Amino acid sequence: MRTTTFANRHIGIGEKDLAVMLEKIGVESLDELVNKTIPANIRLKEKLKLEPAMTEREFSEHIAWLASKNKIYKSYIGAGWYDTVTPAVIQRNVFENPVWYTSYTPYQAEISQGRLEALLNFQTVVCDLTAMPLSNCSLLDEATAAAEAATMMFGLRSRAQQKANANTLFVDEEIFPQVLAVIRTRAVPQGINVKIGSYKTAAFTPDIFGCIIQYPNNSGSVEDYRAFTEQAHAAGCKVAVGADILSLALLTPPGEWGADIVYGSTQRLGIPMFYGGPSAAYFATRDEYKRNMPGRIIGLSKDKYGHICYRMALQTREQHIKRERATSNICTAQALLATMAGFYAVYHGAEGIREIAGKIHANASWLATQLAGLGYAIKNETFFDTLRIGLPEQVTVQKLRTIALSKNINLRYFGNGDIGVSIDETTTLADSNLLVTVFGIAAEKSTHDAAEIPDSASIPEGLRRQSSFLTHDIFKKYHTETEMMRYIKRLERKDISLAHSMISLGSCTMKLNAAAEMLPLSNAAWMNIHPLVPEDQAEGYQILIKNLSAQLETITGFAGVTLQPNSGAAGEYTGLRIIRSYLESIGEGHRHLVLIPASAHGTNPASAVQAGYEPLTCACDEHGNVDIEDLKAKAEANKENLAALMITYPSTHGIFEEDIAEICRIIHRCGAQVYMDGANMNAQVGLTNPATIGADLCHLNLHKTFASPHGGGGPGVGPVCVSEHLLPFLPGHVSFGNEQNEVSAAPYGSAGILPITYAYICMMGEEGLRHATEAAILNANYLAACLKDTYGIVYRGSKGFVGHEMILECRKIHEESGISENDISKRLMDFGYHAPTLSFPVHGTLMIEPTESESLAELDRFVNAMLTIWDEIEEIKNGDASKEDNVLLNAPHPEYEVVGNKWQHMYSREKAAYPTEDVRENKFWINVARIDNTLGDRKLLPTRYGSFD
Ligand SMILES: *Cc1c(COP(=O)(O)O)cnc(C)c1O
């Protein structure tokens, strides 16, 4: 085996380590371990048929060649995506920085203060621009945010509305088509009837519970919705507004005219279009709806010594705990992109944002005047950046399109023959002149280049923003690059990421995100493409999407794939929508139950509910396996109404259940489908797969198994792979003329990050991927072997081995010493480690997944930390340490405490901060003490303006 291949750099374990580890585990060979871990009846008979592995250099040439097949035109298509300038200081120090892109969702607040602050900035930007009091820290995209708004308003119906079955959602006809399509996909299974019409003539019949309008609308028009909103409220209807975040710098924000929910995209705050995504959607609402809002909210709190700090607020709302009662299934969102958008606003400040929006509007105004002069009809009297243009008689769409394309320009072509032009931040004087030239040539009229674009104030007085925004100091201090760079670095220092140490989060698969996989994303040929360009301009993307889809089909054994879902949970929902369509097609549409094992991830039941299904829980036995008798009994008792089983494999307990094939057969005999939650695919790739196991479809988490980084809570990609009989029901997209089951705004979801997974698979090849799976199983079993005699391992497979992750017992410790799994997690921070998965799927435990990327040295360092903590617990148990004042209960120990003049603990500073020798070499200094989890919930402060006084 050569050591210089990509695979051998990705996989942390070398030939020499292997012998040591196998001996510790107690097996002769890796094959023996794998054979004793994965049931023989589900092993692949043949190797995956993938292309031979590329070297880093070969891939870099290949991806450069693909990039060269994308043509970068100037796109004025708009419709939800706009070219923008990503400040280089943000691109380099955040987007291309592994500390920011490899970190985990900030559940462990003490080692996440940097990204928590960045996300609080984002929320503050959203609240300020929309004039709403409460914002979450991102949703997946504008269209799913609209669907979430629909669901939330439905859930907020008054008792009278519920009684009267008021189930109609009014949607103004001037909404982006892809947003409407996604609302429809969501509405159908929830029993929401979508009524399309003009807000101008809407009648508030008693069946209407909520309305969705857009500002500016699909035609670019800025409508005055004040009267409409008042009428809606008078009729007891909620109003959700899709708003262009940048336009709100100039327009009266919806919060000032009564909106209940404001949502939209923050893509144009410095996030490249990426052929559709990723970018962060925003969602803001009134304070009284805080418990109904989907997604995560960051709020202020205090640490145990009273220092102000940040944390994720209202964590108990997560599906994790609420399961089928969760308000939404959103888990992974778009944290990295929200962080970047927040930084964009910090960098520009109110004045910069106003200047950018003002310039866009001036350009659009000037264009409107010029085009009117050429005989074109500007159909929208009011606008921010977008004109809807009617052609004069002598100009055909075809003629205009040909001329525009000859100048490398894309316009929007409405179905009725109108033309759309959306100006953006990148539009220059030369661009504006060229646009006028194009329209002039088409009209056969001469035009003159302008020397400058005059300022404009064409927004009607009553719609002009009067209120200030971004008034907090944070938006005033960092407007030079030096200051901005240092601000980003200051926050970065507060966060633990994969750049520091192993993040052994079970189920989350925090593996290496290799530099060679990430590099292509910085290429303008992947970044600056609008998702609705003609296909021949995106040939590079098209080939990549085709190749990657084929690879994922090969790996899962399935016949087709959709790349649309923007997270694992979105994949679950999509998969269930596909099942629903299929069942309807065979006359089985009445099936409405979904069996879900008790051990399942909380998104499973939450997604089932979103897809209009009723979750039915089946039990697990004492070995952590699905209780097959219970499953069989429940499946058969509900034979007529069972739609599907959702099952994670290996189970969330980290075990390859022996009976999985039988479980699939039981479900099929009942006429239902088997949906596999692919979060644990890292234990399958190359050795088994969902099709072989007997499932009908699955989702994958590219941000877990397939090397796409976690981004501190997104972006994610959750492709759904399906067998033959489900192919006809895969999501379409309005832009293809088929909007069946459309689940994302963009045709290919977050296309911009697909090169990462593509790179991973191309460079790993069949052997590398298979070896990675084996190494993941090896590493987990090694840790299990090292920790079994102290903590103990909760579940094991039939032959005594764990899968790619394992659950560490902490309940006994708690009984004996009062130390909880949470205390252990916090103490790990003093060692420079992020905690493993806490109390999931079993309360009172820690779930550890080392992944294949970690080296033996790092595994040993982690074991050493865990065993040192074990000794510290022993000290408490045997009285050598105080039960009240000990290193565990007081963890983590922040720098200000360790170096402070006052040290009031019964143990030394050294023991607190340097618990082992190797910590000295790589000390991660924590800047807050343990955070008060309830304070921030009692008084929710979701913006920078908040204070506890
Ligand atoms: C991560 C995870 C999910 C949810 O995936 P997201 O991308 O966060 O939406 C679902 N199921 C399991 C078992 C998971 O580990």
mmCIF file with all atom_site columns, N, CA and C in Angstrom, residues 7-53:
data_model
loop_
_atom_site.group_PDB
_atom_site.id
_atom_site.type_symbol
_atom_site.label_atom_id
_atom_site.label_alt_id
_atom_site.label_comp_id
_atom_site.label_asym_id
_atom_site.label_entity_id
_atom_site.label_seq_id
_atom_site.pdbx_PDB_ins_code
_atom_site.Cartn_x
_atom_site.Cartn_y
_atom_site.Cartn_z
_atom_site.occupancy
_atom_site.B_iso_or_equiv
_atom_site.pdbx_formal_charge
_atom_site.auth_seq_id
_atom_site.auth_comp_id
_atom_site.auth_asym_id
_atom_site.auth_atom_id
_atom_site.pdbx_PDB_model_num
ATOM 1   N N  . ALA A 1 7  ? -6.299  8.672   -0.684  1.00 0.00 ? 7  ALA A N  1
ATOM 2   C CA . ALA A 1 7  ? -7.028  7.875   0.316   1.00 0.00 ? 7  ALA A CA 1
ATOM 3   C C  . ALA A 1 7  ? -6.195  7.694   1.576   1.00 0.00 ? 7  ALA A C  1
ATOM 4   N N  . ASN A 1 8  ? -4.901  7.482   1.408   1.00 0.00 ? 8  ASN A N  1
ATOM 5   C CA . ASN A 1 8  ? -4.069  7.264   2.585   1.00 0.00 ? 8  ASN A CA 1
ATOM 6   C C  . ASN A 1 8  ? -3.728  8.548   3.338   1.00 0.00 ? 8  ASN A C  1
ATOM 7   N N  . ARG A 1 9  ? -4.069  9.677   2.753   1.00 0.00 ? 9  ARG A N  1
ATOM 8   C CA . ARG A 1 9  ? -3.983  10.930  3.521   1.00 0.00 ? 9  ARG A CA 1
ATOM 9   C C  . ARG A 1 9  ? -5.319  11.206  4.221   1.00 0.00 ? 9  ARG A C  1
ATOM 10  N N  . HIS A 1 10 ? -6.389  10.722  3.575   1.00 0.00 ? 10 HIS A N  1
ATOM 11  C CA . HIS A 1 10 ? -7.718  10.934  4.179   1.00 0.00 ? 10 HIS A CA 1
ATOM 12  C C  . HIS A 1 10 ? -7.909  10.016  5.387   1.00 0.00 ? 10 HIS A C  1
ATOM 13  N N  . ILE A 1 11 ? -7.437  8.787   5.229   1.00 0.00 ? 11 ILE A N  1
ATOM 14  C CA . ILE A 1 11 ? -7.616  7.806   6.299   1.00 0.00 ? 11 ILE A CA 1
ATOM 15  C C  . ILE A 1 11 ? -6.464  7.962   7.283   1.00 0.00 ? 11 ILE A C  1
ATOM 16  N N  . GLY A 1 12 ? -6.821  8.060   8.558   1.00 0.00 ? 12 GLY A N  1
ATOM 17  C CA . GLY A 1 12 ? -5.804  8.378   9.561   1.00 0.00 ? 12 GLY A CA 1
ATOM 18  C C  . GLY A 1 12 ? -4.908  7.213   9.946   1.00 0.00 ? 12 GLY A C  1
ATOM 19  N N  . ILE A 1 13 ? -5.324  5.991   9.639   1.00 0.00 ? 13 ILE A N  1
ATOM 20  C CA . ILE A 1 13 ? -4.637  4.807   10.142  1.00 0.00 ? 13 ILE A CA 1
ATOM 21  C C  . ILE A 1 13 ? -3.694  4.230   9.094   1.00 0.00 ? 13 ILE A C  1
ATOM 22  N N  . GLY A 1 14 ? -2.448  4.064   9.464   1.00 0.00 ? 14 GLY A N  1
ATOM 23  C CA . GLY A 1 14 ? -1.468  3.468   8.558   1.00 0.00 ? 14 GLY A CA 1
ATOM 24  C C  . GLY A 1 14 ? -1.285  1.986   8.843   1.00 0.00 ? 14 GLY A C  1
ATOM 25  N N  . GLU A 1 15 ? -0.518  1.354   7.987   1.00 0.00 ? 15 GLU A N  1
ATOM 26  C CA . GLU A 1 15 ? -0.238  -0.088  8.072   1.00 0.00 ? 15 GLU A CA 1
ATOM 27  C C  . GLU A 1 15 ? 0.305   -0.457  9.466   1.00 0.00 ? 15 GLU A C  1
ATOM 28  N N  . LYS A 1 16 ? 1.217   0.361   9.979   1.00 0.00 ? 16 LYS A N  1
ATOM 29  C CA . LYS A 1 16 ? 1.880   0.033   11.255  1.00 0.00 ? 16 LYS A CA 1
ATOM 30  C C  . LYS A 1 16 ? 0.915   0.129   12.437  1.00 0.00 ? 16 LYS A C  1
ATOM 31  N N  . ASP A 1 17 ? 0.020   1.131   12.360  1.00 0.00 ? 17 ASP A N  1
ATOM 32  C CA . ASP A 1 17 ? -0.945  1.304   13.458  1.00 0.00 ? 17 ASP A CA 1
ATOM 33  C C  . ASP A 1 17 ? -1.883  0.118   13.548  1.00 0.00 ? 17 ASP A C  1
ATOM 34  N N  . LEU A 1 18 ? -2.165  -0.415  12.381  1.00 0.00 ? 18 LEU A N  1
ATOM 35  C CA . LEU A 1 18 ? -3.202  -1.440  12.280  1.00 0.00 ? 18 LEU A CA 1
ATOM 36  C C  . LEU A 1 18 ? -2.952  -2.601  13.241  1.00 0.00 ? 18 LEU A C  1
ATOM 37  N N  . ALA A 1 19 ? -1.720  -3.077  13.241  1.00 0.00 ? 19 ALA A N  1
ATOM 38  C CA . ALA A 1 19 ? -1.386  -4.236  14.077  1.00 0.00 ? 19 ALA A CA 1
ATOM 39  C C  . ALA A 1 19 ? -1.664  -3.936  15.555  1.00 0.00 ? 19 ALA A C  1
ATOM 40  N N  . VAL A 1 20 ? -1.242  -2.766  15.990  1.00 0.00 ? 20 VAL A N  1
ATOM 41  C CA . VAL A 1 20 ? -1.448  -2.367  17.389  1.00 0.00 ? 20 VAL A CA 1
ATOM 42  C C  . VAL A 1 20 ? -2.935  -2.357  17.723  1.00 0.00 ? 20 VAL A C  1
ATOM 43  N N  . MET A 1 21 ? -3.695  -1.791  16.826  1.00 0.00 ? 21 MET A N  1
ATOM 44  C CA . MET A 1 21 ? -5.121  -1.615  17.091  1.00 0.00 ? 21 MET A CA 1
ATOM 45  C C  . MET A 1 21 ? -5.858  -2.950  17.072  1.00 0.00 ? 21 MET A C  1
ATOM 46  N N  . LEU A 1 22 ? -5.504  -3.803  16.103  1.00 0.00 ? 22 LEU A N  1
ATOM 47  C CA . LEU A 1 22 ? -6.168  -5.110  16.012  1.00 0.00 ? 22 LEU A CA 1
ATOM 48  C C  . LEU A 1 22 ? -5.909  -5.916  17.279  1.00 0.00 ? 22 LEU A C  1
ATOM 49  N N  . GLU A 1 23 ? -4.686  -5.806  17.778  1.00 0.00 ? 23 GLU A N  1
ATOM 50  C CA . GLU A 1 23 ? -4.366  -6.553  18.978  1.00 0.00 ? 23 GLU A CA 1
ATOM 51  C C  . GLU A 1 23 ? -5.203  -6.062  20.166  1.00 0.00 ? 23 GLU A C  1
ATOM 52  N N  . LYS A 1 24 ? -5.310  -4.754  20.254  1.00 0.00 ? 24 LYS A N  1
ATOM 53  C CA . LYS A 1 24 ? -6.109  -4.186  21.352  1.00 0.00 ? 24 LYS A CA 1
ATOM 54  C C  . LYS A 1 24 ? -7.570  -4.640  21.251  1.00 0.00 ? 24 LYS A C  1
ATOM 55  N N  . ILE A 1 25 ? -8.055  -4.665  20.010  1.00 0.00 ? 25 ILE A N  1
ATOM 56  C CA . ILE A 1 25 ? -9.447  -5.064  19.806  1.00 0.00 ? 25 ILE A CA 1
ATOM 57  C C  . ILE A 1 25 ? -9.612  -6.570  20.027  1.00 0.00 ? 25 ILE A C  1
ATOM 58  N N  . GLY A 1 26 ? -8.548  -7.301  19.703  1.00 0.00 ? 26 GLY A N  1
ATOM 59  C CA . GLY A 1 26 ? -8.608  -8.744  19.899  1.00 0.00 ? 26 GLY A CA 1
ATOM 60  C C  . GLY A 1 26 ? -9.050  -9.514  18.671  1.00 0.00 ? 26 GLY A C  1
ATOM 61  N N  . VAL A 1 27 ? -8.672  -9.028  17.520  1.00 0.00 ? 27 VAL A N  1
ATOM 62  C CA . VAL A 1 27 ? -8.922  -9.777  16.283  1.00 0.00 ? 27 VAL A CA 1
ATOM 63  C C  . VAL A 1 27 ? -7.625  -9.897  15.507  1.00 0.00 ? 27 VAL A C  1
ATOM 64  N N  . GLU A 1 28 ? -7.608  -10.848 14.549  1.00 0.00 ? 28 GLU A N  1
ATOM 65  C CA . GLU A 1 28 ? -6.396  -11.125 13.779  1.00 0.00 ? 28 GLU A CA 1
ATOM 66  C C  . GLU A 1 28 ? -6.216  -10.124 12.641  1.00 0.00 ? 28 GLU A C  1
ATOM 67  N N  . SER A 1 29 ? -7.336  -9.762  12.036  1.00 0.00 ? 29 SER A N  1
ATOM 68  C CA . SER A 1 29 ? -7.224  -8.927  10.838  1.00 0.00 ? 29 SER A CA 1
ATOM 69  C C  . SER A 1 29 ? -8.422  -7.994  10.738  1.00 0.00 ? 29 SER A C  1
ATOM 70  N N  . LEU A 1 30 ? -8.242  -6.997  9.874   1.00 0.00 ? 30 LEU A N  1
ATOM 71  C CA . LEU A 1 30 ? -9.331  -6.057  9.638   1.00 0.00 ? 30 LEU A CA 1
ATOM 72  C C  . LEU A 1 30 ? -10.522 -6.796  9.026   1.00 0.00 ? 30 LEU A C  1
ATOM 73  N N  . ASP A 1 31 ? -10.218 -7.743  8.145   1.00 0.00 ? 31 ASP A N  1
ATOM 74  C CA . ASP A 1 31 ? -11.300 -8.528  7.530   1.00 0.00 ? 31 ASP A CA 1
ATOM 75  C C  . ASP A 1 31 ? -12.109 -9.256  8.590   1.00 0.00 ? 31 ASP A C  1
ATOM 76  N N  . GLU A 1 32 ? -11.400 -9.824  9.546   1.00 0.00 ? 32 GLU A N  1
ATOM 77  C CA . GLU A 1 32 ? -12.108 -10.550 10.605  1.00 0.00 ? 32 GLU A CA 1
ATOM 78  C C  . GLU A 1 32 ? -13.040 -9.592  11.360  1.00 0.00 ? 32 GLU A C  1
ATOM 79  N N  . LEU A 1 33 ? -12.506 -8.412  11.669  1.00 0.00 ? 33 LEU A N  1
ATOM 80  C CA . LEU A 1 33 ? -13.315 -7.432  12.404  1.00 0.00 ? 33 LEU A CA 1
ATOM 81  C C  . LEU A 1 33 ? -14.568 -7.073  11.601  1.00 0.00 ? 33 LEU A C  1
ATOM 82  N N  . VAL A 1 34 ? -14.363 -6.784  10.312  1.00 0.00 ? 34 VAL A N  1
ATOM 83  C CA . VAL A 1 34 ? -15.494 -6.375  9.477   1.00 0.00 ? 34 VAL A CA 1
ATOM 84  C C  . VAL A 1 34 ? -16.493 -7.530  9.336   1.00 0.00 ? 34 VAL A C  1
ATOM 85  N N  . ASN A 1 35 ? -15.959 -8.742  9.139   1.00 0.00 ? 35 ASN A N  1
ATOM 86  C CA . ASN A 1 35 ? -16.850 -9.894  9.000   1.00 0.00 ? 35 ASN A CA 1
ATOM 87  C C  . ASN A 1 35 ? -17.658 -10.153 10.264  1.00 0.00 ? 35 ASN A C  1
ATOM 88  N N  . LYS A 1 36 ? -17.078 -9.816  11.392  1.00 0.00 ? 36 LYS A N  1
ATOM 89  C CA . LYS A 1 36 ? -17.799 -10.053 12.646  1.00 0.00 ? 36 LYS A CA 1
ATOM 90  C C  . LYS A 1 36 ? -18.707 -8.875  13.018  1.00 0.00 ? 36 LYS A C  1
ATOM 91  N N  . THR A 1 37 ? -18.615 -7.825  12.233  1.00 0.00 ? 37 THR A N  1
ATOM 92  C CA . THR A 1 37 ? -19.414 -6.631  12.541  1.00 0.00 ? 37 THR A CA 1
ATOM 93  C C  . THR A 1 37 ? -20.640 -6.533  11.644  1.00 0.00 ? 37 THR A C  1
ATOM 94  N N  . ILE A 1 38 ? -20.423 -6.765  10.345  1.00 0.00 ? 38 ILE A N  1
ATOM 95  C CA . ILE A 1 38 ? -21.532 -6.610  9.391   1.00 0.00 ? 38 ILE A CA 1
ATOM 96  C C  . ILE A 1 38 ? -22.091 -7.978  9.036   1.00 0.00 ? 38 ILE A C  1
ATOM 97  N N  . PRO A 1 39 ? -23.397 -8.166  9.177   1.00 0.00 ? 39 PRO A N  1
ATOM 98  C CA . PRO A 1 39 ? -23.998 -9.467  8.864   1.00 0.00 ? 39 PRO A CA 1
ATOM 99  C C  . PRO A 1 39 ? -23.652 -9.910  7.441   1.00 0.00 ? 39 PRO A C  1
ATOM 100 N N  . ALA A 1 40 ? -23.334 -11.201 7.303   1.00 0.00 ? 40 ALA A N  1
ATOM 101 C CA . ALA A 1 40 ? -22.888 -11.731 6.005   1.00 0.00 ? 40 ALA A CA 1
ATOM 102 C C  . ALA A 1 40 ? -23.961 -11.598 4.931   1.00 0.00 ? 40 ALA A C  1
ATOM 103 N N  . ASN A 1 41 ? -25.216 -11.739 5.332   1.00 0.00 ? 41 ASN A N  1
ATOM 104 C CA . ASN A 1 41 ? -26.273 -11.765 4.307   1.00 0.00 ? 41 ASN A CA 1
ATOM 105 C C  . ASN A 1 41 ? -26.519 -10.413 3.644   1.00 0.00 ? 41 ASN A C  1
ATOM 106 N N  . ILE A 1 42 ? -25.925 -9.360  4.166   1.00 0.00 ? 42 ILE A N  1
ATOM 107 C CA . ILE A 1 42 ? -26.120 -8.064  3.505   1.00 0.00 ? 42 ILE A CA 1
ATOM 108 C C  . ILE A 1 42 ? -24.831 -7.512  2.908   1.00 0.00 ? 42 ILE A C  1
ATOM 109 N N  . ARG A 1 43 ? -23.762 -8.311  2.927   1.00 0.00 ? 43 ARG A N  1
ATOM 110 C CA . ARG A 1 43 ? -22.504 -7.821  2.342   1.00 0.00 ? 43 ARG A CA 1
ATOM 111 C C  . ARG A 1 43 ? -22.611 -7.769  0.825   1.00 0.00 ? 43 ARG A C  1
ATOM 112 N N  . LEU A 1 44 ? -21.948 -6.785  0.242   1.00 0.00 ? 44 LEU A N  1
ATOM 113 C CA . LEU A 1 44 ? -21.928 -6.694  -1.220  1.00 0.00 ? 44 LEU A CA 1
ATOM 114 C C  . LEU A 1 44 ? -21.179 -7.895  -1.786  1.00 0.00 ? 44 LEU A C  1
ATOM 115 N N  . LYS A 1 45 ? -21.705 -8.401  -2.895  1.00 0.00 ? 45 LYS A N  1
ATOM 116 C CA . LYS A 1 45 ? -21.044 -9.550  -3.526  1.00 0.00 ? 45 LYS A CA 1
ATOM 117 C C  . LYS A 1 45 ? -19.895 -9.081  -4.416  1.00 0.00 ? 45 LYS A C  1
ATOM 118 N N  . GLU A 1 46 ? -20.031 -7.843  -4.892  1.00 0.00 ? 46 GLU A N  1
ATOM 119 C CA . GLU A 1 46 ? -19.012 -7.325  -5.819  1.00 0.00 ? 46 GLU A CA 1
ATOM 120 C C  . GLU A 1 46 ? -18.536 -5.970  -5.348  1.00 0.00 ? 46 GLU A C  1
ATOM 121 N N  . LYS A 1 47 ? -17.389 -5.607  -5.885  1.00 0.00 ? 47 LYS A N  1
ATOM 122 C CA . LYS A 1 47 ? -16.879 -4.271  -5.578  1.00 0.00 ? 47 LYS A CA 1
ATOM 123 C C  . LYS A 1 47 ? -17.698 -3.220  -6.303  1.00 0.00 ? 47 LYS A C  1
ATOM 124 N N  . LEU A 1 48 ? -17.799 -2.049  -5.700  1.00 0.00 ? 48 LEU A N  1
ATOM 125 C CA . LEU A 1 48 ? -18.516 -0.943  -6.346  1.00 0.00 ? 48 LEU A CA 1
ATOM 126 C C  . LEU A 1 48 ? -17.843 -0.620  -7.681  1.00 0.00 ? 48 LEU A C  1
ATOM 127 N N  . LYS A 1 49 ? -18.667 -0.419  -8.693  1.00 0.00 ? 49 LYS A N  1
ATOM 128 C CA . LYS A 1 49 ? -18.093 -0.105  -10.009 1.00 0.00 ? 49 LYS A CA 1
ATOM 129 C C  . LYS A 1 49 ? -17.916 1.407   -10.152 1.00 0.00 ? 49 LYS A C  1
ATOM 130 N N  . LEU A 1 50 ? -16.791 1.869   -9.633  1.00 0.00 ? 50 LEU A N  1
ATOM 131 C CA . LEU A 1 50 ? -16.454 3.292   -9.734  1.00 0.00 ? 50 LEU A CA 1
ATOM 132 C C  . LEU A 1 50 ? -15.189 3.425   -10.570 1.00 0.00 ? 50 LEU A C  1
ATOM 133 N N  . GLU A 1 51 ? -14.986 4.617   -11.108 1.00 0.00 ? 51 GLU A N  1
ATOM 134 C CA . GLU A 1 51 ? -13.768 4.885   -11.881 1.00 0.00 ? 51 GLU A CA 1
ATOM 135 C C  . GLU A 1 51 ? -12.552 4.761   -10.954 1.00 0.00 ? 51 GLU A C  1
ATOM 136 N N  . PRO A 1 52 ? -11.386 4.423   -11.532 1.00 0.00 ? 52 PRO A N  1
ATOM 137 C CA . PRO A 1 52 ? -10.173 4.351   -10.701 1.00 0.00 ? 52 PRO A CA 1
ATOM 138 C C  . PRO A 1 52 ? -9.924  5.685   -9.994  1.00 0.00 ? 52 PRO A C  1
ATOM 139 N N  . ALA A 1 53 ? -9.343  5.620   -8.813  1.00 0.00 ? 53 ALA A N  1
ATOM 140 C CA . ALA A 1 53 ? -9.108  6.833   -8.022  1.00 0.00 ? 53 ALA A CA 1
ATOM 141 C C  . ALA A 1 53 ? -8.180  7.798   -8.746  1.00 0.00 ? 53 ALA A C  1
#
